[in-house]
XYZ file of C-alpha atoms in Angstrom:
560
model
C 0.000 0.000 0.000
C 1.403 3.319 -0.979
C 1.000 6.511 0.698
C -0.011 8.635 -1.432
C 3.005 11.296 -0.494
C 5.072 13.115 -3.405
C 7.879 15.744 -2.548
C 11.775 16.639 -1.884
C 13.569 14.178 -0.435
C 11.103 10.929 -0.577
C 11.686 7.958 -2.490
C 10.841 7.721 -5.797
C 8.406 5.180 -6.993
C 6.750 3.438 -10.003
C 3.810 1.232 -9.247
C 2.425 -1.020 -12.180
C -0.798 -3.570 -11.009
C -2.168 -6.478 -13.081
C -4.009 -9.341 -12.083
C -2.468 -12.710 -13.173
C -4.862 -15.589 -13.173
C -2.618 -19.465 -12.610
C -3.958 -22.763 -12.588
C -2.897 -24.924 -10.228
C 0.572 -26.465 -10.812
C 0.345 -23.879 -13.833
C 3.662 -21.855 -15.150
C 3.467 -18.331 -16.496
C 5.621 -15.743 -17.780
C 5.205 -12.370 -16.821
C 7.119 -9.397 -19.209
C 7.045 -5.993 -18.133
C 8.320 -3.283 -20.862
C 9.830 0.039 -19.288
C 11.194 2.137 -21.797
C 11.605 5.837 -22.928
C 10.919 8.309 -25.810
C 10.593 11.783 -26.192
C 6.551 11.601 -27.096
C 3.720 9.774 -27.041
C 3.406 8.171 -30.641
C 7.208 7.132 -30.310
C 5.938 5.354 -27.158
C 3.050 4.135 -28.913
C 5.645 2.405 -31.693
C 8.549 1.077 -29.691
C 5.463 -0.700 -27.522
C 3.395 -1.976 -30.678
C 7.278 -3.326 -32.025
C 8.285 -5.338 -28.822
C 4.766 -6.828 -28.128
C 5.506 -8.417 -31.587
C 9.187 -9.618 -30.998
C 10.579 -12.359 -29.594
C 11.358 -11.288 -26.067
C 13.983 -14.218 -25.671
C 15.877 -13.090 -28.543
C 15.792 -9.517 -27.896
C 17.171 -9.952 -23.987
C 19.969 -12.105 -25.906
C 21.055 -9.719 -27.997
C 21.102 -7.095 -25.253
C 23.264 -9.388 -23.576
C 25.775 -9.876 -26.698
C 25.956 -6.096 -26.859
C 27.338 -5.716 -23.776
C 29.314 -8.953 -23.558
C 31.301 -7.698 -26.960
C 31.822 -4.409 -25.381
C 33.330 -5.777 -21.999
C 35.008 -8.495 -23.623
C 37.675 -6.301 -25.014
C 39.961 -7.455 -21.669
C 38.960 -10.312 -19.332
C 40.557 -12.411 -16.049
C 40.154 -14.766 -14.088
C 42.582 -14.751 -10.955
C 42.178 -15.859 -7.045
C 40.558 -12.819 -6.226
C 36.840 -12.863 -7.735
C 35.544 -9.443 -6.704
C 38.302 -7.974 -8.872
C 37.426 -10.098 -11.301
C 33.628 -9.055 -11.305
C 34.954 -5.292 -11.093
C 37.098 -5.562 -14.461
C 35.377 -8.164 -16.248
C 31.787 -5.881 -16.781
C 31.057 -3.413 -14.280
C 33.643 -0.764 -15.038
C 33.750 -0.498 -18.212
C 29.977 -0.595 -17.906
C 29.942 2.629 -15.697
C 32.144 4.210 -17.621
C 30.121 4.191 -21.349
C 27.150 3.663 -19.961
C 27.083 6.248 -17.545
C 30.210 8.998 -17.834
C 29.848 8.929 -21.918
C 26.416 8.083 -22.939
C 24.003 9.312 -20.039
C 26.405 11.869 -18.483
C 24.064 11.468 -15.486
C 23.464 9.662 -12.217
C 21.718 10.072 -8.721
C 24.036 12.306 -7.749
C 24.281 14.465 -11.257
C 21.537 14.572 -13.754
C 23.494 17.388 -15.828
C 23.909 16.072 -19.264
C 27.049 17.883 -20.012
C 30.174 16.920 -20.847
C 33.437 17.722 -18.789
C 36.154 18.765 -20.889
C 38.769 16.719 -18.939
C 36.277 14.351 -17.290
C 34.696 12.524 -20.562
C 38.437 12.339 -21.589
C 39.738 10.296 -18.883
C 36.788 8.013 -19.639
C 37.788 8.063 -23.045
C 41.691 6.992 -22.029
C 40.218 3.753 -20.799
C 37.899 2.897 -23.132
C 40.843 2.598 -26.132
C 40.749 -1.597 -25.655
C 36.904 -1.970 -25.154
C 35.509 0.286 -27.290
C 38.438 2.371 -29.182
C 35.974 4.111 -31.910
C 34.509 5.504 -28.929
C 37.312 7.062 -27.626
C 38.175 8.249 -31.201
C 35.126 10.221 -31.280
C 35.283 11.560 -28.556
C 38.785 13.176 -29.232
C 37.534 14.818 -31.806
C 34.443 16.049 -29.963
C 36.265 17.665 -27.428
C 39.029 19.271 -29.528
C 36.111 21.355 -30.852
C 35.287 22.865 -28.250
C 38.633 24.165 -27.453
C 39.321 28.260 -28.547
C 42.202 29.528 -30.998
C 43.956 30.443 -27.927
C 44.116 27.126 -26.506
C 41.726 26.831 -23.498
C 38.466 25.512 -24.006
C 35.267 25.120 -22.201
C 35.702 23.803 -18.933
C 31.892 21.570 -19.582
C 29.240 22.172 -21.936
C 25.569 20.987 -22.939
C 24.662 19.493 -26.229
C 22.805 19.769 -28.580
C 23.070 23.824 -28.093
C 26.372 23.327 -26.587
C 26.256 26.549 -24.124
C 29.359 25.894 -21.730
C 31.518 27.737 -19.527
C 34.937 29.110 -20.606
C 37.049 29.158 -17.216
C 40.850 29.552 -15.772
C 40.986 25.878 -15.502
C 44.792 25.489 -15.970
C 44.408 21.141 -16.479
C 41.613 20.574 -18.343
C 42.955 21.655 -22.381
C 46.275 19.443 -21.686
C 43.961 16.241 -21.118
C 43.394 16.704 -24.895
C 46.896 15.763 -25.703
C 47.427 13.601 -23.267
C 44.355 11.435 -24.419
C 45.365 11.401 -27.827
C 48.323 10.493 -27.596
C 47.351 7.082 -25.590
C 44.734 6.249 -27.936
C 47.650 6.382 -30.766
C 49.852 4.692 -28.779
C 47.622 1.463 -28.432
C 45.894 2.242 -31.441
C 47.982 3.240 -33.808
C 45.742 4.855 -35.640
C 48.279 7.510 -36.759
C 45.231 9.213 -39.375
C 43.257 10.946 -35.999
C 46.125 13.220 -36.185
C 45.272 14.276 -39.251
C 41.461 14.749 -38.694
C 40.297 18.778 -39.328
C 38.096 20.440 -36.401
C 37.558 24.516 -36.219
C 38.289 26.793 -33.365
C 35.774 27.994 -31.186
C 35.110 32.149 -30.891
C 33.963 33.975 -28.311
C 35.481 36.779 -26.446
C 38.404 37.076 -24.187
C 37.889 36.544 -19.936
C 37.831 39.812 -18.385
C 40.948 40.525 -16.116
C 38.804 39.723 -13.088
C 36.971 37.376 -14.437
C 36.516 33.649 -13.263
C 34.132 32.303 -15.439
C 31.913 32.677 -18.189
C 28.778 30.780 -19.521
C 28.333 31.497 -23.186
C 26.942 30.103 -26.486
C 30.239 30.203 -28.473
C 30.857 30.582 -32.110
C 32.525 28.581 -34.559
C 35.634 29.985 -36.577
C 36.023 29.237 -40.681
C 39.311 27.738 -40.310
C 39.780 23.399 -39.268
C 42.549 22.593 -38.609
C 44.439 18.783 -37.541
C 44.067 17.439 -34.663
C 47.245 17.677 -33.779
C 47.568 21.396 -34.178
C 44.506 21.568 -31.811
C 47.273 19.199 -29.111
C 50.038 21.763 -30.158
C 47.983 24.849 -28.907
C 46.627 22.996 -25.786
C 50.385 22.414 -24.678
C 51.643 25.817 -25.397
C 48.728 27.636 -23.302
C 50.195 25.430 -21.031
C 53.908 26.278 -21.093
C 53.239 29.677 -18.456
C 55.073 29.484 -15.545
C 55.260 31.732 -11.853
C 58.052 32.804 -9.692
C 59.039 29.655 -8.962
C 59.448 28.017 -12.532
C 55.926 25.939 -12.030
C 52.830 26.000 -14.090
C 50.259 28.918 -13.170
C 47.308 27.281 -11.426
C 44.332 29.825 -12.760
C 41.137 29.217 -10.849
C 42.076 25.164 -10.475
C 44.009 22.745 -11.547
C 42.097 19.291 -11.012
C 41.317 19.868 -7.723
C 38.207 22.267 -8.618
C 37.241 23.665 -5.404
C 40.898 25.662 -4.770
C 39.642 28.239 -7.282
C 41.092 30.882 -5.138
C 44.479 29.332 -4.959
C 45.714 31.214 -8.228
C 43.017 33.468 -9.408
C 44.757 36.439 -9.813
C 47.404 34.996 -11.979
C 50.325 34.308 -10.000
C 49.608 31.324 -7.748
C 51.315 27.662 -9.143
C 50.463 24.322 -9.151
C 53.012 21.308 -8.300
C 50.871 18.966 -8.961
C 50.408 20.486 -12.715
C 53.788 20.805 -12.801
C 54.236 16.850 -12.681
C 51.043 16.378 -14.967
C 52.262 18.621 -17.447
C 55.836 17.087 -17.594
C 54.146 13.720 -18.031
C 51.435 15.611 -21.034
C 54.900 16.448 -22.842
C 56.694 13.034 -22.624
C 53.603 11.446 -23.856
C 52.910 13.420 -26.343
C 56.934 13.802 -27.839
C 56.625 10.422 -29.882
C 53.600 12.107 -32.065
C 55.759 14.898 -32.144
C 58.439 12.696 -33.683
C 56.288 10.860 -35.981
C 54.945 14.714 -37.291
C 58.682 15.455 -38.068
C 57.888 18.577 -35.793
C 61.643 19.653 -34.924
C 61.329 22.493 -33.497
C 58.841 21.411 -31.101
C 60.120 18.187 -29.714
C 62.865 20.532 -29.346
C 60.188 22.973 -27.014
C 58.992 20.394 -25.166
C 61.860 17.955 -24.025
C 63.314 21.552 -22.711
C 60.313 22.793 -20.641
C 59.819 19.224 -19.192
C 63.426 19.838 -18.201
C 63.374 23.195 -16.591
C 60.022 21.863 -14.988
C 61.986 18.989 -13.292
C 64.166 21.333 -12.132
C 62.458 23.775 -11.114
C 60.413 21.302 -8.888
C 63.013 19.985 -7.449
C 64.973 23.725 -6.189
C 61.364 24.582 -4.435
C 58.869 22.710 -4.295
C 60.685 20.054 -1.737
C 59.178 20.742 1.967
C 61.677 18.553 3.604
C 59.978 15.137 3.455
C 57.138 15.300 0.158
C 56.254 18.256 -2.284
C 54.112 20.968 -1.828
C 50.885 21.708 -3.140
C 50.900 25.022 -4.684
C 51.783 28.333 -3.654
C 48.780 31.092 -3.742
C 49.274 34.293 -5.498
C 50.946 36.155 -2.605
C 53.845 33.342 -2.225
C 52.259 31.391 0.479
C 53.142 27.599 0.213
C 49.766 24.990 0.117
C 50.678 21.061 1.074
C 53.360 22.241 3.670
C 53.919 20.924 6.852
C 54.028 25.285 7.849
C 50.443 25.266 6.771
C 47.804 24.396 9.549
C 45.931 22.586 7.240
C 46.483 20.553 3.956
C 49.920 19.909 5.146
C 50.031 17.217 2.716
C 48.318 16.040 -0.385
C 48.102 12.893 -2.316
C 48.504 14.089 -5.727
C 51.914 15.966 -6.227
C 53.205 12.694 -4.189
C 51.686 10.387 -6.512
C 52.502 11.756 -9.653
C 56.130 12.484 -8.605
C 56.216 8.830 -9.442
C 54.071 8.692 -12.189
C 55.674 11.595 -14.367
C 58.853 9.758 -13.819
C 60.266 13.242 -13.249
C 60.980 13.562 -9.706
C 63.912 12.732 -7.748
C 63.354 9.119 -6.412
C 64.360 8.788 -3.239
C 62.241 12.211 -2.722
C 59.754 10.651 -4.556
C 59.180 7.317 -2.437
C 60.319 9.471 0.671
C 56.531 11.463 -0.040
C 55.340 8.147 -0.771
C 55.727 6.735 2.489
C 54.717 10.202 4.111
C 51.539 9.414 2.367
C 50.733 5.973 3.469
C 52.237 7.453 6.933
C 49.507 10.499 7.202
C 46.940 9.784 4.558
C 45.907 6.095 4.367
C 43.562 5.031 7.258
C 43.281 1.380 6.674
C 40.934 1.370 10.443
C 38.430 3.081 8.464
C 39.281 1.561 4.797
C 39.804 4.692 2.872
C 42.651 6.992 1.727
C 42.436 10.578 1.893
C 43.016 13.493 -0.389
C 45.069 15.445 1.669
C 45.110 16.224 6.084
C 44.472 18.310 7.476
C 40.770 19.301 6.080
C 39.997 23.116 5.820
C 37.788 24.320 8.616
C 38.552 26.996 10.761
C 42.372 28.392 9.652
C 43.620 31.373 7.913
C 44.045 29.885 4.388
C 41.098 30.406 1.947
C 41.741 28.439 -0.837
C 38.097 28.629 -2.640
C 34.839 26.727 -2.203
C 36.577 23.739 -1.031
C 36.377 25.182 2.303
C 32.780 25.335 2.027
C 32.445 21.141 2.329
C 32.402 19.441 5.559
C 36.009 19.070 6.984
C 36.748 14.984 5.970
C 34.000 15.187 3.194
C 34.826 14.512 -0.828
C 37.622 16.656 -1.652
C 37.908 18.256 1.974
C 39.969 15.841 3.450
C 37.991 13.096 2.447
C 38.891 10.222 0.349
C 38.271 11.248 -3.416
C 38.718 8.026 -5.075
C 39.910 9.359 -8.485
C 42.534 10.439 -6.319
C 43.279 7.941 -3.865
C 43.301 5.105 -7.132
C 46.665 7.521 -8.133
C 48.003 6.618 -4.620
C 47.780 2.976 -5.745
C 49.089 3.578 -9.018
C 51.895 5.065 -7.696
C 53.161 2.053 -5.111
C 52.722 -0.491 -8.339
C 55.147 1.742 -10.471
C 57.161 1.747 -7.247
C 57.181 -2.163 -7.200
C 55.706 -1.675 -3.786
C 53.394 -4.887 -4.686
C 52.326 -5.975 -1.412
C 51.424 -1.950 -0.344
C 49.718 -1.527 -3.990
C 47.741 -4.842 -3.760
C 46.746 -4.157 -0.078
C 45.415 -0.260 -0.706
C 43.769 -1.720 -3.577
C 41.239 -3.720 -1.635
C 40.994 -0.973 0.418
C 39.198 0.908 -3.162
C 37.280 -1.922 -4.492
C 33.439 -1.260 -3.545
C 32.773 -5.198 -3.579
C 34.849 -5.479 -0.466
C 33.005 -2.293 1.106
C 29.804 -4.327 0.364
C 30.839 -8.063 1.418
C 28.789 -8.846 4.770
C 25.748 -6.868 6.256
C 27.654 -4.762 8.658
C 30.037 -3.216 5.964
C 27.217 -2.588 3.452
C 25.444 -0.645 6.391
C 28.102 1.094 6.600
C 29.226 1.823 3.012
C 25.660 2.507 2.397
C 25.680 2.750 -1.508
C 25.588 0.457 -4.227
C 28.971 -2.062 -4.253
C 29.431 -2.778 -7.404
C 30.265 0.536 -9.037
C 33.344 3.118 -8.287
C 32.330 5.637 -5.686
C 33.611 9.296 -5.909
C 34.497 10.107 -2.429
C 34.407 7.836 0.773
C 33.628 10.315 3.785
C 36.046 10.481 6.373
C 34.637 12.212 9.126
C 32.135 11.322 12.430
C 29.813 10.092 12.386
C 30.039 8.935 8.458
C 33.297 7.471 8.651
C 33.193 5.165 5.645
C 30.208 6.046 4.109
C 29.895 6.483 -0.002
C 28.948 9.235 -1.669
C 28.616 10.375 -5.633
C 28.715 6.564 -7.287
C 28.249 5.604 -10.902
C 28.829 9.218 -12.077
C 32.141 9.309 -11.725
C 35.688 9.470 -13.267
C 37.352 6.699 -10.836
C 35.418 4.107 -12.796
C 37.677 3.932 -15.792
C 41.014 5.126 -13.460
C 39.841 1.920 -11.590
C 40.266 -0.023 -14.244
C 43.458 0.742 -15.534
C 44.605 0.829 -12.071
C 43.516 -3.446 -12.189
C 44.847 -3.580 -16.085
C 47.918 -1.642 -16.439
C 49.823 -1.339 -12.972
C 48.254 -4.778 -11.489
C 47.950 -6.838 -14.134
C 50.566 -5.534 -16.172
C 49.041 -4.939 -19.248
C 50.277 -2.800 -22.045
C 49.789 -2.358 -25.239
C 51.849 0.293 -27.579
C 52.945 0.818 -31.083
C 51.195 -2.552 -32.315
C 53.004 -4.731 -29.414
C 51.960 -6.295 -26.425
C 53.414 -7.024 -23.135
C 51.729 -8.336 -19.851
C 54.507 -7.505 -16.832
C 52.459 -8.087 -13.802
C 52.809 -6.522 -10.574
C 52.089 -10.549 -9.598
C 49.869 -10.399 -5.595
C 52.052 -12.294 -3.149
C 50.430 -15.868 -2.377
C 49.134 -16.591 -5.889
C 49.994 -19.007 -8.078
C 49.224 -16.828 -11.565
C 46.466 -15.637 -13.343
C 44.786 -15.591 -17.223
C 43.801 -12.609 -19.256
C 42.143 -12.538 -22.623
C 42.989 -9.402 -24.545
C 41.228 -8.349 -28.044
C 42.959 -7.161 -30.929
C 40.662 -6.475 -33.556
C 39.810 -10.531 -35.250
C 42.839 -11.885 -33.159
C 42.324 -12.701 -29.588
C 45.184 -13.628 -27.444
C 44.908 -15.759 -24.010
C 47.731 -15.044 -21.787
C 48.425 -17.605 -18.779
C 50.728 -15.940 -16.145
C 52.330 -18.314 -13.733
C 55.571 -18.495 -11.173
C 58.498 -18.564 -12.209
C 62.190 -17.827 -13.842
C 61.087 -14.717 -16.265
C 60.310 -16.279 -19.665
C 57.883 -14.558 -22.066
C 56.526 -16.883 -24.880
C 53.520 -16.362 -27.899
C 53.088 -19.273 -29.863
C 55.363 -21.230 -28.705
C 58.106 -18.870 -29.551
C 60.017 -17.668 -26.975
C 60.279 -13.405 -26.999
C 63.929 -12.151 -25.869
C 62.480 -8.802 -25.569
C 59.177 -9.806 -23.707
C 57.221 -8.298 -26.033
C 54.662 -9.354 -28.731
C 53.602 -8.419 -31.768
C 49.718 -8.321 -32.535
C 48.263 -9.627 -35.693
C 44.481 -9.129 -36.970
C 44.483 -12.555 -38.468
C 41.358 -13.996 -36.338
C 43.011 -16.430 -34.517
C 43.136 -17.140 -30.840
C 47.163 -17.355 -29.847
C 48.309 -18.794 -26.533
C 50.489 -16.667 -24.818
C 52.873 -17.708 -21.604
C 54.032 -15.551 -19.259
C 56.045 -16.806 -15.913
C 57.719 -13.891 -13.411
C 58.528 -14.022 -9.983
């Protein structure tokens, strides 16, 4: 019996009544058709065309839809909830929800996120590469002749906001050049897109939200990369990247807004955008810019190291007036997760300063008692630093302090490239929602639904461990190449591929099917003296070259 109630904050709810007649002993098989179009005769004709069709069939090939998609990588190891993570739900949040519906519980927007869709787009390239194809070229038209772009916008009018945003342009590059890399689909580069127009940001401008024109000119793909790196190439006082009104980490808008405040964490990012991007570089016989590039990813390491050490991991940023953010002077965010992390991911840091701030982080940041990993500690609440809206969450709530998984799945990333596998492996389960959701007390706790990436786990009384923002969020696909690349070892690049696990201590091995194109190769990891063979033929150099012949090839793979 329903009450009868409608309004904020009450559940939702559909009610559909029929009366079914069954005989005794009888079987019967009840269908019930929810659907959606945008009128009534369109309703009227997608109902008239199932009630016709063969139900059975149309469920199966529902089912084959999806099992092609998430079939592009699949494993079977000793620990099934990863499994069950990597083998459909992941990549099933990701295109289902962060590229097709752009929408959830928690956001029912529609837009796209200039560097959030793009991320999803980075791990789509095995399952579904033409997706990820067109979606590089969807957002490289939204970017202006200057460079930036809009920070999100709506289609079909496409309205959007052009911002300060100091990351989001240099995901562009950093996209493409992964889905070349595993692609190799060299001809993207060469794929024409216009500018967009619209007028300048005002000098004290933030933000502005703006139906934007479209120039005359297209231009390549890659020319739209080139301009996205050199808006980039600024730098402050210190040598570092300016950090505009954000740099990732949205909510420090205030951090850099007048132009002089840099990033450290963008510093990294950046140096990583340029290394990444240098081989296209090469292959575009672009001289002169490989030139640019290798020497600002230079000066950046450089200038990273001279001053943005605190003694024992990086800073944060420095605001526009010269005060530090992420040092142990502050009173709060003494340290953050991300310039720590991607110290090791860039590749550009010093390493023993590097896994020094490593193990600061696992020290001050990881709270295995309450299974999540934070963004950075102290939280804002009551000290003199104002670095933007952030403030404005609860101290210990998403990226106040709390854990923000896209984050915290870095963290993890950054102990595998370590070779810390027992650390990775271990702050892994700490991130996989099935193990947040594995007996009745921990699901009353967690709260939300187990099977799909969470944005943020809260980390402050009394929701200590509670969920928040699932299914709409960018951790998904970072999630997954957190299990595919730096667990499982997987890589593919320049037509080759090579599985170099970072192998869990206490199991025997694993097996991974991997897609490429007609050919599908079955790789059986297992213990032992380092031996990589395809075919029976053994591969000095551990690597393997792919063929689209549609054949299934055995591959072997034994490391310690």
């Amino acid at each position: 019996v329903f009450s009868g109630r409608v309004g904020s904050g009450l559940d939702p709810c559909a009610a559909l009544q029929a009366m079914i007649e069954i005989e005794p002993h009888g079987v019967a098989e009840i269908v019930f058709f929810l659907g959606d179009a945008s009128d009534e005769t369109e309703a009227r004709s997608l109902i008239g065309r199932y009630r016709q069709a063969d139900l059975d069939v149309v469920l199966s090939q529902v089912q084959g839809f999806w099992d092609d998609i998430v079939g592009g990588v699949q494993v079977k190891s000793p620990d099934r909830s990863m499994d069950i993570m990597l083998n459909g739900w992941l990549t099933y949040q990701t295109l289902a929800c962060r590229v097709w519906a752009r929408s959830a519980f928690y956001q029912a927007s529609g837009a796209y996120g200039f560097r959030d869709q793009l991320q999803d787009a980075m791990a789509l390239v095995h399952a579904e590469p033409s997706q990820a194809r067109a979606h590089l070229l969807r957002a490289a038209g939204r970017q202006f002749a200057e460079g930036d772009v809009q920070h999100w916008w709506h289609p079909p009018i496409d309205r959007g906001v052009r911002t300060r945003f100091s990351d989001d342009f240099l995901w562009l590059p950093l996209a493409v050049a992964r889905y070349v890399t595993v692609t190799g689909d060299i001809a993207v580069l060469d794929e024409r897109l216009p500018f967009l127009t619209g007028r300048a940001l005002h000098e004290d401008e933030e933000a502005y939200y703006d139906l934007a024109g479209r120039g005359e000119e297209a231009v390549p793909l890659y020319e739209h990369c080139v301009r996205a790196i050199r808006n980039g190439l600024r730098t402050g006082a210190h040598g570092l990247p300016l950090m505009g009104c954000g740099d990732w980490n949205d909510g420090m808008n205030l951090v850099g807004i007048k132009g002089q405040g840099e990033s450290v964490w963008l510093a990294f990012f950046l140096a990583e955008v340029l290394n990444r991007f240098l081989p296209l570089v090469g292959v575009r016989g672009d001289a002169a810019f490989a030139v640019e590039c290798r020497n600002h990813a230079r000066t950046l390491a450089e200038s990273v190291e001279r001053n943005a050490w605190d003694g024992q991991w990086y800073r944060r940023a420095w605001f526009d007036d010269g005060t530090p953010l992420g040092s142990a002077a502050n009173d709060e965010c003494q340290i953050d997760a991300l310039p720590q992390s991607w110290a090791v991911l860039s590749g550009i840091a010093d390493p023993e300063r590097a896994r020094l701030a490593m193990e600061q982080v696992d020290r001050r940041l990881v709270r295995r008692d309450a299974r999540l990993i934070q963004l950075f500690d102290p939280p804002f609440d009551k000290g003199t630093l104002d670095p933007g809206y952030i403030k404005g969450y609860v101290p210990g709530v998403r990226e106040n302090g709390g854990q923000y998984t896209h984050a915290a799945l870095w963290t993890v990333m950054a102990f595998a490239q370590l070779g810390d596998r027992q650390r990775a492996w271990e702050l892994f389960d700490l991130l996989n929602p099935i193990r947040h959701g594995d007996s009745a007390a921990a699901i009353a706790l967690y709260r939300v639904e187990p099977y799909v990436a969470a944005a943020d786990v809260y980390g402050v009384a009394p929701h200590i461990g509670r969920g928040g923002w699932t299914w709409y969020t960018g951790s998904a696909g970072w999630m997954y190449r957190l299990i595919t690349e730096s667990l499982l070892g997987l890589t593919v690049a320049d037509g080759r591929l090579r599985v170099a696990p970072c192998l869990r201590n206490g199991w025997p091995g694993f097996t991974l099917r991997y897609r490429h194109r007609s050919a599908t190769y079955r790789v059986i990891v297992t213990r032992g003296p380092a031996r990589v063979a395809c075919d029976g033929m053994v591969q000095a150099d551990g690597w393997i070259a792919l063929a689209d012949d549609g054949n299934e090839h055995r591959v072997e793979v034994s490391c310690e």
